PDB file of C-alpha atoms in Angstrom:
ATOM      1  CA  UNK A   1      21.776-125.335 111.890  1.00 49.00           C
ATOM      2  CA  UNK A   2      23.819-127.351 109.288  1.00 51.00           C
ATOM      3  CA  UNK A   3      25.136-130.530 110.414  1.00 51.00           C
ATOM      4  CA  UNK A   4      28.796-129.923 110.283  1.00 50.00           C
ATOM      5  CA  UNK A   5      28.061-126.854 113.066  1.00 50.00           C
ATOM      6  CA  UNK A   6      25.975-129.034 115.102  1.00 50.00           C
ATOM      7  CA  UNK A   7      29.298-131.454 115.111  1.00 48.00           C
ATOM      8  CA  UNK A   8      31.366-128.339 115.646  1.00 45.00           C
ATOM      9  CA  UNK A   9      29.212-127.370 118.389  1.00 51.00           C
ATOM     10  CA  UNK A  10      29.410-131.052 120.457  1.00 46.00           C
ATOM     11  CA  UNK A  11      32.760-131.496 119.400  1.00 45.00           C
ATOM     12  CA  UNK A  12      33.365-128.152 121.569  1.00 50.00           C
ATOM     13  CA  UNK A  13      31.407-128.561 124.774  1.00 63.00           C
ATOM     14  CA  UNK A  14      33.314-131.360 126.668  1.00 87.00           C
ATOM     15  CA  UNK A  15      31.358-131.434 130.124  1.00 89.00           C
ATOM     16  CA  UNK A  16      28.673-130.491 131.699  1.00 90.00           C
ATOM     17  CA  UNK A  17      28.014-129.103 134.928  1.00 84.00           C
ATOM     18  CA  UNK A  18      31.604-129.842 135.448  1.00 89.00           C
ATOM     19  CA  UNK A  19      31.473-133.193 134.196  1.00 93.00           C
ATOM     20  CA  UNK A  20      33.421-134.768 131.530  1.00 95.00           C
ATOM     21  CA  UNK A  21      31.297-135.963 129.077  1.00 95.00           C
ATOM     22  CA  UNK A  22      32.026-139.459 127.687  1.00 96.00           C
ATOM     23  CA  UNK A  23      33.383-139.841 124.440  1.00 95.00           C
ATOM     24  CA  UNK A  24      30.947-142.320 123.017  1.00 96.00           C
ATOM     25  CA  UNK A  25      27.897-140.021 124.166  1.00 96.00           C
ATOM     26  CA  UNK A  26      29.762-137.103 121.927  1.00 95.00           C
ATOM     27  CA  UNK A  27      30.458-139.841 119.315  1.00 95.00           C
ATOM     28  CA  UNK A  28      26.701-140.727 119.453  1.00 96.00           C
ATOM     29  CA  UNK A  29      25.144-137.348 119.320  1.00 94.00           C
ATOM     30  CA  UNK A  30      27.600-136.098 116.511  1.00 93.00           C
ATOM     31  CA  UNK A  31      25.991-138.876 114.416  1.00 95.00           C
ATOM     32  CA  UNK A  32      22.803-138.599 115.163  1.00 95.00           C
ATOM     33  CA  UNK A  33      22.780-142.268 116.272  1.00 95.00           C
ATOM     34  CA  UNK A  34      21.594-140.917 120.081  1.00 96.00           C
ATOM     35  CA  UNK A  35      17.776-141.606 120.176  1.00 94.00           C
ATOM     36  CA  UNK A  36      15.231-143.972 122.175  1.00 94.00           C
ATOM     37  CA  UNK A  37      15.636-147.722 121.935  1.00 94.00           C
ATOM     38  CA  UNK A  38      12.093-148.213 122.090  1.00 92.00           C
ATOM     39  CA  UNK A  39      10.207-148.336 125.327  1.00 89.00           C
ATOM     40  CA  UNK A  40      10.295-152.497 125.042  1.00 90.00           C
ATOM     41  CA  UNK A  41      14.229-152.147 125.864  1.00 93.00           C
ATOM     42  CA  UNK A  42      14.239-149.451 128.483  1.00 91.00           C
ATOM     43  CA  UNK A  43      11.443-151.371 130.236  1.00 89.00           C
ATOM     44  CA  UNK A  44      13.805-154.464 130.356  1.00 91.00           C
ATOM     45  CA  UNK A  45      16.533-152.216 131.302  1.00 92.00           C
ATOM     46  CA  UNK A  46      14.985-149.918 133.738  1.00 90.00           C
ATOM     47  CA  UNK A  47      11.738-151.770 134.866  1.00 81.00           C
ATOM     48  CA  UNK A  48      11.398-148.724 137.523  1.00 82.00           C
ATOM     49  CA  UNK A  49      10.481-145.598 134.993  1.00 79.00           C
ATOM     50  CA  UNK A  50       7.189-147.773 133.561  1.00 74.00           C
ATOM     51  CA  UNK A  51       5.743-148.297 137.258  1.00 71.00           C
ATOM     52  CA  UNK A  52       3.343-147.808 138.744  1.00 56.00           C
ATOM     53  CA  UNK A  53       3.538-145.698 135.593  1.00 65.00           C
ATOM     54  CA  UNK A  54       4.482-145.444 132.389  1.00 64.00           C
ATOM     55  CA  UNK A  55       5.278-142.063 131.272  1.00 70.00           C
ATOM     56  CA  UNK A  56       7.315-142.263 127.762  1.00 79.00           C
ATOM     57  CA  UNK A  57      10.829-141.236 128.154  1.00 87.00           C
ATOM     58  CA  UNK A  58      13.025-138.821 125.932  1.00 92.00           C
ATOM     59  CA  UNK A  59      16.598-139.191 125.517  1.00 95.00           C
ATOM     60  CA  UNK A  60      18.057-135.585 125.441  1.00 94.00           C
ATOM     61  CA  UNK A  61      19.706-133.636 123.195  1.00 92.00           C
ATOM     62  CA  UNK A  62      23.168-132.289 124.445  1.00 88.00           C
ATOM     63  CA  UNK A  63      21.908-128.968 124.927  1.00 86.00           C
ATOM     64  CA  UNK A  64      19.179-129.979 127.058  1.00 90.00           C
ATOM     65  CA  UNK A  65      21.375-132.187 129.306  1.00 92.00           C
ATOM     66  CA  UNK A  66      23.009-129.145 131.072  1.00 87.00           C
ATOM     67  CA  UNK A  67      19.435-127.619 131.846  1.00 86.00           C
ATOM     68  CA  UNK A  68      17.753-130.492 132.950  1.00 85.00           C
ATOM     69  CA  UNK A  69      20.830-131.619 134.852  1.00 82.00           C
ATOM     70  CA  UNK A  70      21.645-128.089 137.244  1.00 76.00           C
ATOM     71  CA  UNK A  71      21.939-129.003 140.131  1.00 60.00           C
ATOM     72  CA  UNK A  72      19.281-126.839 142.594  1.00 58.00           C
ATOM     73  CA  UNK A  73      19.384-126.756 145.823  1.00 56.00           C
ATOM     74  CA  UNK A  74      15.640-127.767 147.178  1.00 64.00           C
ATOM     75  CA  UNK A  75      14.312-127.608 151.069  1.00 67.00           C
ATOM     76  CA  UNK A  76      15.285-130.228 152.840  1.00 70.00           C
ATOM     77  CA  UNK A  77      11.731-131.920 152.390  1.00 73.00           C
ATOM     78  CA  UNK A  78      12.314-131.775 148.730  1.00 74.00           C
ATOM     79  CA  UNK A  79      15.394-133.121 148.827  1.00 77.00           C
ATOM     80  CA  UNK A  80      14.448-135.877 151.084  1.00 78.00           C
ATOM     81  CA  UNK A  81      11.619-136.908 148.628  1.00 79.00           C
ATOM     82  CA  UNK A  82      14.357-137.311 145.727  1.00 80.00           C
ATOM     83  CA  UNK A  83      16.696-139.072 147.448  1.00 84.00           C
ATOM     84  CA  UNK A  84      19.035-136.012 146.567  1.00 82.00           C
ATOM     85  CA  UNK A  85      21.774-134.253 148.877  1.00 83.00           C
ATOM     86  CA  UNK A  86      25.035-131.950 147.615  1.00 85.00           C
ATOM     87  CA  UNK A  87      28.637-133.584 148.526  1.00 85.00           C
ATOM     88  CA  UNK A  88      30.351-130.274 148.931  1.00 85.00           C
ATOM     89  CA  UNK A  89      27.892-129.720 151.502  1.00 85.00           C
ATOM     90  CA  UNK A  90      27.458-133.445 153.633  1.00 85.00           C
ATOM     91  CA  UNK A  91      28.021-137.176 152.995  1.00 87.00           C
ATOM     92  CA  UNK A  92      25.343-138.766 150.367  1.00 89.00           C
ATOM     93  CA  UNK A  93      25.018-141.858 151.205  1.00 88.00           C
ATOM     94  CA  UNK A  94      24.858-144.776 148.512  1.00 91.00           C
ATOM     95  CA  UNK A  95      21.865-145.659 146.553  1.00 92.00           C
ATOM     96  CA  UNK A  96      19.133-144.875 146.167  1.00 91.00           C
ATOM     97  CA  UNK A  97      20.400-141.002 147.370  1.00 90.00           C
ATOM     98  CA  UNK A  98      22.598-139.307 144.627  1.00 91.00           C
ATOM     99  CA  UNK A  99      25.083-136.672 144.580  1.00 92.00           C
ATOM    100  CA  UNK A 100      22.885-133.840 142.550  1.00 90.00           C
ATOM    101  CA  UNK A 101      26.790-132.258 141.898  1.00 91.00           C
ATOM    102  CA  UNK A 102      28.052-135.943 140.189  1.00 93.00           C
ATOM    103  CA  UNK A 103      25.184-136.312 137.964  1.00 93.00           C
ATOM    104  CA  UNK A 104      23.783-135.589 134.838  1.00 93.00           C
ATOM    105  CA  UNK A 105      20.749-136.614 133.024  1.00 93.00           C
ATOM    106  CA  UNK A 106      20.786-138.038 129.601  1.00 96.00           C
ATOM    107  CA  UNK A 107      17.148-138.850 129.249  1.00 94.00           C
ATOM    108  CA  UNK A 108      14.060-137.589 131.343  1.00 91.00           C
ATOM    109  CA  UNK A 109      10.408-138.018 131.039  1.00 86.00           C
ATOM    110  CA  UNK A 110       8.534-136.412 128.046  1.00 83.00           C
ATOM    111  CA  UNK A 111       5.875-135.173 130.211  1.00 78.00           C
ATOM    112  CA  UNK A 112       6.579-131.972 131.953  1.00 74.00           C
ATOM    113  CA  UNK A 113       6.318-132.371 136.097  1.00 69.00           C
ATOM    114  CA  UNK A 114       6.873-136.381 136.110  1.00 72.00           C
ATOM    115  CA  UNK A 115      10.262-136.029 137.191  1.00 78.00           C
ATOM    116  CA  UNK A 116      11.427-139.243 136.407  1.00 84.00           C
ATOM    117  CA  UNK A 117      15.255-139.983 134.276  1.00 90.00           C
ATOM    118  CA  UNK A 118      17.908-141.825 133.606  1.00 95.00           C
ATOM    119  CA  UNK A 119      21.517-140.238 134.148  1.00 95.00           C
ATOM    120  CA  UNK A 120      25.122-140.398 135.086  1.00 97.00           C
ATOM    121  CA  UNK A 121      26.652-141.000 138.141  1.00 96.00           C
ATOM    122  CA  UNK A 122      30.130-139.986 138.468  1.00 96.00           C
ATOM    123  CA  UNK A 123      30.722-140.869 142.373  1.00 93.00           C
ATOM    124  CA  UNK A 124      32.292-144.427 141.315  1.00 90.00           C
ATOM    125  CA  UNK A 125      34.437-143.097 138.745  1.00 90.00           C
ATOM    126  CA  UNK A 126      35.034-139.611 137.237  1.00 86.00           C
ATOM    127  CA  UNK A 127      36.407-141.864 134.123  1.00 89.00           C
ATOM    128  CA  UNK A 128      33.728-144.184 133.872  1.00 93.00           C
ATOM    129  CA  UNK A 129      30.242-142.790 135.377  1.00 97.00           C
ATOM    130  CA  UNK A 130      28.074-145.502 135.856  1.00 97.00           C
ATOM    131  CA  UNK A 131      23.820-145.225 135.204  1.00 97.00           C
ATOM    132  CA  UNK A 132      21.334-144.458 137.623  1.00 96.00           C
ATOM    133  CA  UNK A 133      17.920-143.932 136.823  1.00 94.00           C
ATOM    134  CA  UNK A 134      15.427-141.637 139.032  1.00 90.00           C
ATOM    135  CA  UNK A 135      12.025-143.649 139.322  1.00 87.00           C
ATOM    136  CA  UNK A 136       8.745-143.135 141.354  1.00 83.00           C
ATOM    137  CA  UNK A 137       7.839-145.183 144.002  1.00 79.00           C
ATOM    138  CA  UNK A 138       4.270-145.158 143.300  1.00 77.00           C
ATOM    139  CA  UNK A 139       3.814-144.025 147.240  1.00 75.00           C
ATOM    140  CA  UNK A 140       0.845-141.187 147.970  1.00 72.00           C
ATOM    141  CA  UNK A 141       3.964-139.343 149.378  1.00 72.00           C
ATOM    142  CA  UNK A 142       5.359-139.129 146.283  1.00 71.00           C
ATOM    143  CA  UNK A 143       8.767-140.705 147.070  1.00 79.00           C
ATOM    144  CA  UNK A 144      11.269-141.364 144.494  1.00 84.00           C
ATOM    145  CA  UNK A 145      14.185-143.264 144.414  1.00 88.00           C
ATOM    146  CA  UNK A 146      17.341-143.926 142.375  1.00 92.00           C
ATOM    147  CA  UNK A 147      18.434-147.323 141.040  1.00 93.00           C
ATOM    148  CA  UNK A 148      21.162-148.850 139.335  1.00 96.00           C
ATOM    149  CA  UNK A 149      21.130-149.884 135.534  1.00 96.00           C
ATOM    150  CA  UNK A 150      24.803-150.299 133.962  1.00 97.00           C
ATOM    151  CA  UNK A 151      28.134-149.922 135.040  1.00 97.00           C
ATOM    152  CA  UNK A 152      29.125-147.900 132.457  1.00 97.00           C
ATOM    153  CA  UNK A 153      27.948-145.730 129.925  1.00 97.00           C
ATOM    154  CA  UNK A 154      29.429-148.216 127.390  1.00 97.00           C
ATOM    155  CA  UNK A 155      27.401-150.911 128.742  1.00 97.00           C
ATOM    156  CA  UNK A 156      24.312-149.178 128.697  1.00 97.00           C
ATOM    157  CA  UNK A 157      24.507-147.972 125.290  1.00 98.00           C
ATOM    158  CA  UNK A 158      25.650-151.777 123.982  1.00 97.00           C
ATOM    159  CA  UNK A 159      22.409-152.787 126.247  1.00 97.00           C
ATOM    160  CA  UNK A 160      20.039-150.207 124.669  1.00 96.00           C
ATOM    161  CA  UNK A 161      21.515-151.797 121.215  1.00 95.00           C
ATOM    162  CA  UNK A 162      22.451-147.864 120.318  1.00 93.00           C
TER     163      UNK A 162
END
């Protein structure tokens, strides 16, 4: 695909899952400036996705951001174990639960099954999502949680030196 499609192509899709997407992600992926920092700056940033672990992370391409990011309905168990639950069906409570219908990753781990990411959380603001990122505890139960790691999108790209 040429590049001036490709830009056509972001320049069209606007959100995801429902989602507005933010104008500096669009901005970043239509000039190919949206990559990895290096995993020396994301472990800074989000000490949580390198332990007890250290799976290397991808930052997704747009396309990939809608699949990884549909929201599934799981048993409760599974849910439970994410720290996940669906607003239009109960209250999610604050961190480290997330809204699975106010999210959307934008980077998730390279190795198929690790289930670890970093994404946006709309709950504060449908404006000005702030990021979350999805880590494992490291517990034999296999319990994840979600943490906080900007306050906006801007600051997390200005942090990531993007």
């Amino acid at each position: 695909m040429s590049h001036h499609c490709l830009v056509s192509k972001v320049e069209e899709l606007e959100h995801i899952n429902g989602l507005p997407v933010p104008q500096l992600l669009l901005d970043l992926i239509s000039q190919n400036r949206w990559r990895h920092p290096g995993d020396d700056i994301l472990r800074r940033l989000v000490p949580g996705l390198y332990e007890p672990v250290c799976d290397p992370v991808e930052f997704l391409p747009f396309d990939r951001m809608e699949l990884e990011s549909r929201s599934h309905m799981h048993d409760r168990e599974t849910m439970n174990c994410f720290k996940e639950r669906a607003g239009s069906v109960e209250v999610v409570p604050a961190l480290p639960w997330i809204d699975i219908e106010k999210r959307f990753f934008i980077a998730v781990c390279a190795v198929p099954g690790a289930d670890v990411g970093i994404a946006l959380d709309y709950r504060p603001s449908a404006e000005t999502p702030c990021v979350v990122a999805l880590c494992y505890s490291g517990d034999p139960n296999g319990e994840f949680y979600w943490v906080h790691v900007a306050d906006s999108f801007d600051e997390f790209v200005r942090d990531c030196r993007l």
